[in-house]
mmCIF file of C-alpha atoms in Angstrom:
data_model
loop_
_atom_site.group_PDB
_atom_site.id
_atom_site.type_symbol
_atom_site.label_atom_id
_atom_site.label_comp_id
_atom_site.label_asym_id
_atom_site.label_seq_id
_atom_site.Cartn_x
_atom_site.Cartn_y
_atom_site.Cartn_z
ATOM 1 C CA MET C 1 -0.172 -0.068 0.024
ATOM 2 C CA ASN C 2 2.745 2.498 1.516
ATOM 3 C CA THR C 3 4.960 1.383 -2.038
ATOM 4 C CA SER C 4 2.203 1.744 -4.425
ATOM 5 C CA LEU C 5 -0.138 4.628 -3.437
ATOM 6 C CA PRO C 6 2.762 7.598 -3.432
ATOM 7 C CA ARG C 7 3.260 5.961 -7.053
ATOM 8 C CA ALA C 8 0.437 5.625 -8.486
ATOM 9 C CA THR C 9 -0.854 9.419 -7.283
ATOM 10 C CA SER C 10 2.439 10.558 -9.047
ATOM 11 C CA SER C 11 2.383 8.983 -12.311
ATOM 12 C CA HIS C 12 -1.497 9.805 -12.354
ATOM 13 C CA THR C 13 -1.994 12.972 -11.417
ATOM 14 C CA GLN C 14 0.196 15.572 -13.581
ATOM 15 C CA PRO C 15 -1.549 14.756 -17.325
ATOM 16 C CA ASP C 16 -4.990 13.977 -15.177
ATOM 17 C CA THR C 17 -4.752 17.413 -13.540
ATOM 18 C CA ASN C 18 -3.579 19.520 -16.652
ATOM 19 C CA SER C 19 -6.700 17.240 -19.008
ATOM 20 C CA GLY C 20 -9.096 17.531 -16.532
ATOM 21 C CA MET C 21 -8.884 21.452 -15.408
ATOM 22 C CA LYS C 22 -8.535 22.159 -19.547
ATOM 23 C CA SER C 23 -12.015 19.951 -20.006
ATOM 24 C CA TYR C 24 -13.452 22.162 -16.692
ATOM 25 C CA VAL C 25 -12.628 25.326 -18.806
ATOM 26 C CA ILE C 26 -13.837 23.580 -21.849
ATOM 27 C CA GLY C 27 -16.999 22.849 -20.842
ATOM 28 C CA PHE C 28 -17.312 25.865 -18.896
ATOM 29 C CA VAL C 29 -17.184 28.028 -21.584
ATOM 30 C CA LEU C 30 -19.750 26.003 -23.772
ATOM 31 C CA SER C 31 -21.893 26.415 -20.964
ATOM 32 C CA LEU C 32 -21.651 29.971 -20.399
ATOM 33 C CA ALA C 33 -21.938 30.964 -24.526
ATOM 34 C CA ILE C 34 -25.283 28.299 -25.175
ATOM 35 C CA THR C 35 -27.305 30.241 -21.667
ATOM 36 C CA ALA C 36 -26.496 32.796 -23.132
ATOM 37 C CA ALA C 37 -27.840 32.486 -26.524
ATOM 38 C CA ALA C 38 -30.579 30.760 -24.760
ATOM 39 C CA PHE C 39 -31.319 33.553 -22.969
ATOM 40 C CA GLY C 40 -30.629 35.679 -25.906
ATOM 41 C CA THR C 41 -33.192 34.036 -28.210
ATOM 42 C CA ILE C 42 -36.285 35.270 -26.063
ATOM 43 C CA MET C 43 -35.049 37.926 -24.592
ATOM 44 C CA SER C 44 -33.627 39.495 -28.109
ATOM 45 C CA ASN C 45 -35.863 39.969 -31.251
ATOM 46 C CA ALA C 46 -33.034 37.908 -32.932
ATOM 47 C CA VAL C 47 -35.374 34.431 -33.604
ATOM 48 C CA PRO C 48 -38.567 34.633 -34.759
ATOM 49 C CA HIS C 49 -41.803 34.096 -32.900
ATOM 50 C CA PRO C 50 -41.819 30.115 -34.575
ATOM 51 C CA TRP C 51 -38.547 28.754 -34.340
ATOM 52 C CA ARG C 52 -38.310 30.130 -30.122
ATOM 53 C CA LEU C 53 -38.835 26.588 -28.420
ATOM 54 C CA VAL C 54 -37.194 24.463 -31.715
ATOM 55 C CA CYS C 55 -34.165 27.040 -30.682
ATOM 56 C CA ILE C 56 -34.339 27.022 -27.184
ATOM 57 C CA VAL C 57 -34.899 23.123 -26.841
ATOM 58 C CA ALA C 58 -31.713 22.246 -28.888
ATOM 59 C CA LEU C 59 -30.019 24.560 -26.992
ATOM 60 C CA CYS C 60 -31.128 22.787 -23.855
ATOM 61 C CA VAL C 61 -29.729 19.741 -25.329
ATOM 62 C CA ALA C 62 -26.904 21.061 -26.320
ATOM 63 C CA GLN C 63 -26.241 21.794 -22.859
ATOM 64 C CA LEU C 64 -27.060 18.945 -21.097
ATOM 65 C CA LEU C 65 -25.002 16.701 -23.367
ATOM 66 C CA VAL C 66 -21.224 19.137 -23.172
ATOM 67 C CA GLN C 67 -22.128 19.407 -19.112
ATOM 68 C CA LEU C 68 -22.442 15.484 -19.784
ATOM 69 C CA VAL C 69 -19.187 15.301 -21.483
ATOM 70 C CA TYR C 70 -17.072 17.629 -19.254
ATOM 71 C CA PHE C 71 -17.938 17.654 -16.262
ATOM 72 C CA LEU C 72 -19.886 14.524 -15.583
ATOM 73 C CA HIS C 73 -17.105 13.411 -17.180
ATOM 74 C CA LEU C 74 -19.947 10.443 -19.364
ATOM 75 C CA GLY C 75 -17.911 8.576 -22.241
ATOM 76 C CA SER C 76 -17.150 5.467 -24.320
ATOM 77 C CA HIS C 77 -14.619 5.142 -21.748
ATOM 78 C CA PRO C 78 -14.326 1.973 -20.266
ATOM 79 C CA ASP C 79 -14.655 3.130 -16.602
ATOM 80 C CA GLN C 80 -17.975 4.603 -17.326
ATOM 81 C CA ARG C 81 -19.241 2.763 -19.455
ATOM 82 C CA THR C 82 -21.159 1.159 -17.257
ATOM 83 C CA ASN C 83 -23.019 5.063 -16.031
ATOM 84 C CA THR C 84 -23.201 5.749 -19.502
ATOM 85 C CA ALA C 85 -25.736 2.494 -19.775
ATOM 86 C CA VAL C 86 -27.690 3.604 -17.257
ATOM 87 C CA PHE C 87 -27.959 6.661 -18.083
ATOM 88 C CA ALA C 88 -28.957 5.878 -21.397
ATOM 89 C CA CYS C 89 -31.776 3.740 -19.992
ATOM 90 C CA THR C 90 -32.916 6.430 -17.614
ATOM 91 C CA GLY C 91 -33.168 9.105 -20.580
ATOM 92 C CA LEU C 92 -35.014 6.527 -22.436
ATOM 93 C CA LEU C 93 -38.058 5.425 -19.001
ATOM 94 C CA ILE C 94 -37.463 9.945 -19.090
ATOM 95 C CA ALA C 95 -39.110 9.745 -23.019
ATOM 96 C CA ILE C 96 -41.896 7.635 -22.122
ATOM 97 C CA VAL C 97 -43.127 9.467 -18.609
ATOM 98 C CA VAL C 98 -42.456 13.153 -20.138
ATOM 99 C CA ALA C 99 -43.892 12.152 -23.555
ATOM 100 C CA GLY C 100 -46.455 10.237 -22.509
ATOM 101 C CA SER C 101 -48.029 12.215 -20.380
ATOM 102 C CA LEU C 102 -48.349 15.181 -22.151
ATOM 103 C CA TRP C 103 -49.753 13.133 -25.550
ATOM 104 C CA VAL C 104 -51.969 12.119 -22.830
ATOM 105 C CA MET C 105 -53.104 14.847 -21.126
ATOM 106 C CA HIS C 106 -53.066 16.947 -23.946
ATOM 107 C CA ASN C 107 -55.478 14.712 -26.474
ATOM 108 C CA ALA C 108 -57.583 14.345 -23.034
ATOM 109 C CA ASN C 109 -57.851 18.566 -22.795
ATOM 110 C CA VAL C 110 -58.262 18.423 -26.891
ATOM 111 C CA ASN C 111 -61.637 15.680 -26.475
ATOM 112 C CA MET C 112 -63.017 17.506 -23.226
ATOM 113 C CA MET C 113 -66.443 18.207 -23.064
ATOM 114 C CA PRO C 114 -66.377 22.587 -23.709
ATOM 115 C CA THR C 115 -67.796 24.226 -21.367
ATOM 116 C CA HIS C 116 -70.698 26.246 -22.802
ATOM 117 C CA VAL C 117 -71.787 22.704 -23.673
ATOM 118 C CA THR C 118 -73.449 20.812 -19.779
ATOM 119 C CA VAL C 119 -74.293 17.206 -19.355
ATOM 120 C CA GLN C 120 -78.523 17.660 -19.890
ATOM 121 C CA GLY C 121 -78.187 19.067 -22.672
ATOM 122 C CA ALA C 122 -75.436 16.883 -24.872
ATOM 123 C CA MET C 123 -77.684 13.949 -23.386
ATOM 124 C CA SER C 124 -80.547 15.825 -24.931
ATOM 125 C CA ARG C 125 -78.989 16.413 -27.951
ATOM 126 C CA GLU C 126 -78.276 11.979 -27.810
ATOM 127 C CA MET F 1 5.505 -14.139 -0.055
ATOM 128 C CA SER F 2 1.783 -13.028 1.752
ATOM 129 C CA SER F 3 3.594 -10.039 3.092
ATOM 130 C CA THR F 4 4.029 -8.655 -1.302
ATOM 131 C CA THR F 5 0.538 -10.188 -2.561
ATOM 132 C CA LEU F 6 -1.520 -9.055 0.296
ATOM 133 C CA PRO F 7 -1.248 -5.233 -0.244
ATOM 134 C CA VAL F 8 -2.285 -5.551 -3.853
ATOM 135 C CA MET F 9 -5.060 -7.627 -3.521
ATOM 136 C CA HIS F 10 -6.068 -4.632 -0.502
ATOM 137 C CA ASP F 11 -5.521 -2.015 -2.991
ATOM 138 C CA HIS F 12 -7.710 -3.454 -5.858
ATOM 139 C CA ALA F 13 -10.695 -4.750 -4.037
ATOM 140 C CA SER F 14 -10.458 -0.868 -2.440
ATOM 141 C CA HIS F 15 -10.397 0.228 -5.701
ATOM 142 C CA ASP F 16 -13.956 -2.202 -6.739
ATOM 143 C CA THR F 17 -15.267 -0.956 -3.547
ATOM 144 C CA SER F 18 -14.697 2.491 -4.672
ATOM 145 C CA SER F 19 -15.699 2.114 -8.418
ATOM 146 C CA MET F 20 -18.655 0.424 -6.928
ATOM 147 C CA THR F 21 -19.743 2.574 -4.939
ATOM 148 C CA THR F 22 -19.495 6.296 -7.935
ATOM 149 C CA LEU F 23 -22.047 3.303 -9.976
ATOM 150 C CA GLY F 24 -24.612 2.539 -7.193
ATOM 151 C CA PHE F 25 -24.653 6.586 -6.549
ATOM 152 C CA TRP F 26 -24.991 6.822 -10.247
ATOM 153 C CA ILE F 27 -28.064 4.302 -10.004
ATOM 154 C CA TYR F 28 -29.684 7.061 -7.301
ATOM 155 C CA LEU F 29 -28.965 10.474 -8.886
ATOM 156 C CA MET F 30 -30.867 8.865 -11.985
ATOM 157 C CA SER F 31 -33.838 7.430 -9.236
ATOM 158 C CA ASP F 32 -33.804 11.008 -8.709
ATOM 159 C CA CYS F 33 -33.598 11.893 -12.239
ATOM 160 C CA LEU F 34 -36.882 10.195 -12.927
ATOM 161 C CA ILE F 35 -38.492 12.176 -9.903
ATOM 162 C CA PHE F 36 -37.267 15.378 -11.471
ATOM 163 C CA ALA F 37 -38.572 13.801 -14.849
ATOM 164 C CA VAL F 38 -42.796 13.053 -13.259
ATOM 165 C CA LEU F 39 -42.150 16.886 -11.557
ATOM 166 C CA PHE F 40 -41.040 18.094 -14.963
ATOM 167 C CA ALA F 41 -44.368 15.847 -16.660
ATOM 168 C CA THR F 42 -46.705 17.566 -14.051
ATOM 169 C CA PHE F 43 -45.487 20.893 -14.675
ATOM 170 C CA GLY F 44 -46.196 20.320 -18.484
ATOM 171 C CA VAL F 45 -49.403 19.095 -18.585
ATOM 172 C CA LEU F 46 -50.620 21.450 -15.361
ATOM 173 C CA ALA F 47 -48.837 24.865 -17.107
ATOM 174 C CA GLY F 48 -51.763 25.931 -19.193
ATOM 175 C CA ASN F 49 -53.621 25.613 -15.722
ATOM 176 C CA THR F 50 -53.518 29.156 -13.999
ATOM 177 C CA ALA F 51 -57.051 29.942 -12.897
ATOM 178 C CA ASP F 52 -57.545 33.003 -13.390
ATOM 179 C CA GLY F 53 -54.497 33.710 -11.530
ATOM 180 C CA PRO F 54 -51.221 35.448 -12.616
ATOM 181 C CA ALA F 55 -49.383 32.892 -16.175
ATOM 182 C CA GLY F 56 -45.420 32.755 -15.709
ATOM 183 C CA ARG F 57 -44.672 36.325 -17.842
ATOM 184 C CA ASP F 58 -46.760 38.190 -15.453
ATOM 185 C CA ILE F 59 -44.353 37.316 -12.779
ATOM 186 C CA PHE F 60 -41.309 36.330 -13.677
ATOM 187 C CA ASN F 61 -38.138 38.072 -14.716
ATOM 188 C CA LEU F 62 -35.528 36.732 -16.679
ATOM 189 C CA ARG F 63 -32.274 39.103 -15.578
ATOM 190 C CA TYR F 64 -33.440 37.360 -12.285
ATOM 191 C CA VAL F 65 -33.056 33.622 -13.468
ATOM 192 C CA ALA F 66 -30.235 34.037 -16.296
ATOM 193 C CA GLY F 67 -27.949 35.238 -12.285
ATOM 194 C CA GLU F 68 -28.997 31.927 -10.416
ATOM 195 C CA THR F 69 -27.854 30.269 -13.684
ATOM 196 C CA LEU F 70 -24.180 32.215 -13.548
ATOM 197 C CA LEU F 71 -24.124 31.019 -9.777
ATOM 198 C CA LEU F 72 -24.435 27.013 -10.492
ATOM 199 C CA LEU F 73 -22.872 27.158 -13.233
ATOM 200 C CA LEU F 74 -19.702 29.075 -11.865
ATOM 201 C CA SER F 75 -20.242 26.687 -8.884
ATOM 202 C CA SER F 76 -20.313 23.270 -10.883
ATOM 203 C CA PHE F 77 -17.109 24.812 -12.368
ATOM 204 C CA THR F 78 -15.340 25.200 -9.555
ATOM 205 C CA PHE F 79 -16.016 22.052 -7.667
ATOM 206 C CA GLY F 80 -14.703 20.814 -10.419
ATOM 207 C CA ALA F 81 -11.143 22.753 -10.015
ATOM 208 C CA GLY F 82 -12.270 21.621 -6.557
ATOM 209 C CA MET F 83 -12.319 17.671 -7.563
ATOM 210 C CA LEU F 84 -8.703 18.477 -9.623
ATOM 211 C CA SER F 85 -7.228 19.950 -6.632
ATOM 212 C CA ALA F 86 -8.471 16.768 -4.832
ATOM 213 C CA LYS F 87 -7.223 14.532 -6.890
ATOM 214 C CA ALA F 88 -3.110 16.530 -6.420
ATOM 215 C CA GLY F 89 -3.908 16.460 -3.180
ATOM 216 C CA ARG F 90 -3.851 19.839 -2.345
ATOM 217 C CA ARG F 91 -5.444 20.359 0.690
ATOM 218 C CA ASN F 92 -5.554 23.052 1.111
ATOM 219 C CA ALA F 93 -6.775 24.701 -2.639
ATOM 220 C CA LEU F 94 -9.519 21.522 -2.558
ATOM 221 C CA LEU F 95 -11.014 23.972 1.215
ATOM 222 C CA VAL F 96 -10.890 27.201 -0.657
ATOM 223 C CA TRP F 97 -12.766 25.870 -4.164
ATOM 224 C CA LEU F 98 -15.427 23.609 -1.881
ATOM 225 C CA ALA F 99 -15.728 27.015 0.066
ATOM 226 C CA VAL F 100 -16.439 29.352 -3.080
ATOM 227 C CA THR F 101 -18.550 26.079 -3.832
ATOM 228 C CA LEU F 102 -20.377 26.497 -0.769
ATOM 229 C CA LEU F 103 -21.546 30.565 -1.172
ATOM 230 C CA LEU F 104 -21.881 29.855 -4.272
ATOM 231 C CA GLY F 105 -24.625 27.165 -3.261
ATOM 232 C CA ALA F 106 -25.848 29.642 -0.792
ATOM 233 C CA ALA F 107 -26.374 32.365 -2.796
ATOM 234 C CA PHE F 108 -27.818 30.401 -5.985
ATOM 235 C CA VAL F 109 -30.463 29.271 -2.265
ATOM 236 C CA GLY F 110 -30.932 32.992 -1.361
ATOM 237 C CA MET F 111 -32.316 34.167 -4.780
ATOM 238 C CA GLU F 112 -34.708 31.315 -4.845
ATOM 239 C CA LEU F 113 -35.739 32.043 -1.850
ATOM 240 C CA HIS F 114 -36.506 35.764 -2.061
ATOM 241 C CA GLU F 115 -38.095 34.827 -5.146
ATOM 242 C CA PHE F 116 -40.143 32.215 -3.347
ATOM 243 C CA ALA F 117 -40.741 35.404 -1.184
ATOM 244 C CA ALA F 118 -41.014 37.643 -3.192
ATOM 245 C CA LEU F 119 -43.542 35.389 -5.621
ATOM 246 C CA ILE F 120 -46.238 34.303 -2.225
ATOM 247 C CA HIS F 121 -46.176 38.269 -1.198
ATOM 248 C CA ASP F 122 -47.059 39.383 -4.703
ATOM 249 C CA GLY F 123 -50.490 36.712 -4.391
ATOM 250 C CA ALA F 124 -48.777 34.580 -6.585
ATOM 251 C CA GLY F 125 -48.469 31.592 -3.838
ATOM 252 C CA PRO F 126 -48.604 27.683 -4.653
ATOM 253 C CA GLY F 127 -52.402 27.368 -3.532
ATOM 254 C CA VAL F 128 -53.165 30.116 -6.165
ATOM 255 C CA SER F 129 -53.325 28.385 -9.290
ATOM 256 C CA ALA F 130 -52.244 24.155 -10.705
ATOM 257 C CA PHE F 131 -49.665 25.994 -12.420
ATOM 258 C CA LEU F 132 -48.686 27.959 -9.270
ATOM 259 C CA SER F 133 -48.605 24.671 -7.714
ATOM 260 C CA ALA F 134 -46.275 22.497 -9.910
ATOM 261 C CA TYR F 135 -44.471 25.109 -10.921
ATOM 262 C CA PHE F 136 -43.316 26.098 -6.685
ATOM 263 C CA THR F 137 -43.166 21.541 -6.228
ATOM 264 C CA LEU F 138 -40.371 21.219 -9.039
ATOM 265 C CA VAL F 139 -38.563 24.560 -8.537
ATOM 266 C CA GLY F 140 -38.744 24.350 -4.858
ATOM 267 C CA THR F 141 -37.764 20.665 -4.623
ATOM 268 C CA HIS F 142 -34.498 21.344 -6.788
ATOM 269 C CA GLY F 143 -34.113 24.052 -4.385
ATOM 270 C CA LEU F 144 -34.409 21.365 -1.724
ATOM 271 C CA HIS F 145 -32.092 19.157 -3.194
ATOM 272 C CA VAL F 146 -29.085 22.202 -3.649
ATOM 273 C CA THR F 147 -29.616 23.368 0.254
ATOM 274 C CA LEU F 148 -29.364 19.314 1.041
ATOM 275 C CA GLY F 149 -26.087 19.203 -1.480
ATOM 276 C CA ILE F 150 -24.951 22.674 0.573
ATOM 277 C CA LEU F 151 -24.955 20.711 4.193
ATOM 278 C CA TRP F 152 -23.173 17.841 2.879
ATOM 279 C CA LEU F 153 -20.458 20.478 0.519
ATOM 280 C CA GLY F 154 -20.007 21.590 4.642
ATOM 281 C CA VAL F 155 -19.607 18.113 6.022
ATOM 282 C CA MET F 156 -17.206 17.476 3.632
ATOM 283 C CA MET F 157 -15.360 20.457 4.342
ATOM 284 C CA HIS F 158 -15.096 19.425 7.506
ATOM 285 C CA GLN F 159 -13.862 15.884 6.790
ATOM 286 C CA VAL F 160 -11.253 17.310 4.759
ATOM 287 C CA PHE F 161 -10.642 19.572 7.364
ATOM 288 C CA HIS F 162 -9.759 17.238 10.245
ATOM 289 C CA TYR F 163 -8.708 13.677 8.388
ATOM 290 C CA GLY F 164 -6.976 14.978 4.863
ATOM 291 C CA VAL F 165 -7.629 13.445 1.391
ATOM 292 C CA ASP F 166 -7.933 10.436 1.990
ATOM 293 C CA GLU F 167 -9.433 7.411 0.360
ATOM 294 C CA VAL F 168 -12.289 7.295 1.518
ATOM 295 C CA VAL F 169 -13.008 11.770 1.636
ATOM 296 C CA LEU F 170 -11.896 11.652 -2.172
ATOM 297 C CA ARG F 171 -14.663 8.512 -2.628
ATOM 298 C CA ARG F 172 -17.089 10.431 -0.709
ATOM 299 C CA LEU F 173 -16.296 13.933 -2.666
ATOM 300 C CA ASN F 174 -16.749 11.763 -6.106
ATOM 301 C CA CYS F 175 -20.319 11.113 -4.744
ATOM 302 C CA LEU F 176 -21.448 14.847 -3.495
ATOM 303 C CA SER F 177 -19.049 16.411 -7.581
ATOM 304 C CA LEU F 178 -21.498 14.148 -9.302
ATOM 305 C CA PHE F 179 -24.581 15.261 -7.343
ATOM 306 C CA TRP F 180 -23.345 19.469 -7.852
ATOM 307 C CA HIS F 181 -23.400 18.724 -11.104
ATOM 308 C CA PHE F 182 -26.963 16.007 -11.391
ATOM 309 C CA LEU F 183 -27.863 19.420 -10.266
ATOM 310 C CA ASP F 184 -26.782 22.277 -12.510
ATOM 311 C CA LEU F 185 -28.247 19.389 -15.617
ATOM 312 C CA VAL F 186 -32.117 19.488 -13.815
ATOM 313 C CA TRP F 187 -31.346 23.220 -13.387
ATOM 314 C CA ILE F 188 -30.774 23.412 -17.484
ATOM 315 C CA CYS F 189 -34.025 21.967 -17.544
ATOM 316 C CA VAL F 190 -36.089 24.452 -15.675
ATOM 317 C CA PHE F 191 -34.928 27.453 -16.916
ATOM 318 C CA THR F 192 -35.202 26.692 -20.093
ATOM 319 C CA PHE F 193 -38.837 24.817 -19.925
ATOM 320 C CA VAL F 194 -39.937 26.738 -17.318
ATOM 321 C CA TYR F 195 -38.809 29.939 -17.334
ATOM 322 C CA LEU F 196 -38.092 30.544 -21.266
ATOM 323 C CA ARG F 197 -41.011 28.660 -22.189
ATOM 324 C CA GLU F 198 -43.606 30.889 -20.971
ATOM 325 C CA PHE F 199 -42.146 33.810 -23.084
ATOM 326 C CA LEU F 200 -42.125 31.773 -26.583
#
């Protein structure tokens, strides 16, 4: 233990720290830029209204990917493969839960009886 | 012979438990992710149900939200820098980075509490409409996570101060690092789908 630990730290940390700092700086700068772009999309008139939702969702996904890669170090590296697989499965579950809820409730709202029609009125028309 | 092989075995075993701990914590985070997914789905369904109360665009201040976002993003970066100090065994630098992260996190929670207090004061409390109930639940749950993260940061600073950066402390810091960055990910979805979407 005494002999293996210092060797491990000295051979690992130096390049690790440098490339690690670079990774955090890149991630931070990219995140700042994407955040500014997302707020700019809404707070300025640079993007026409129909495209705004598409634009902020795309920026949101981009920023999630940036932070997953540069901050959480998710990727195809052997150490990270299990984490990435678990994350992908969770992503699928989230997509099903969120998209399913929105879809079902949207349909329920669209097909709901209009408020000016009463139950009595609807039944007498049958 | 046993004295030469045993340390190696021990080292391997401890490395294994460490990576298993990280994986286990990651799986916990993913279950937490599902909680947030359900809250986001609820908010998405109820976002239009303002019950004649104020809508999001009447009560949200995007500049204020941008400030909160900046604080959380900065804290994510300072925590990352702290983790690098921890891996290099620089105890004092680590303590400074953790303290900065803690202050940024506390400032974020402070801003959020101030925002909530102002909303409730202006008659836009969680009881007014389904939209506001969903909003306070979603954003409040995130704020609660950050608050617990701050508590955990304080505990870890205490441990680093007293025990230095040993293997156990490093493992715990690794888990906290995942937790902290994860909260940043959730906040990205919050500012996009809760705040920005209101102003389309």
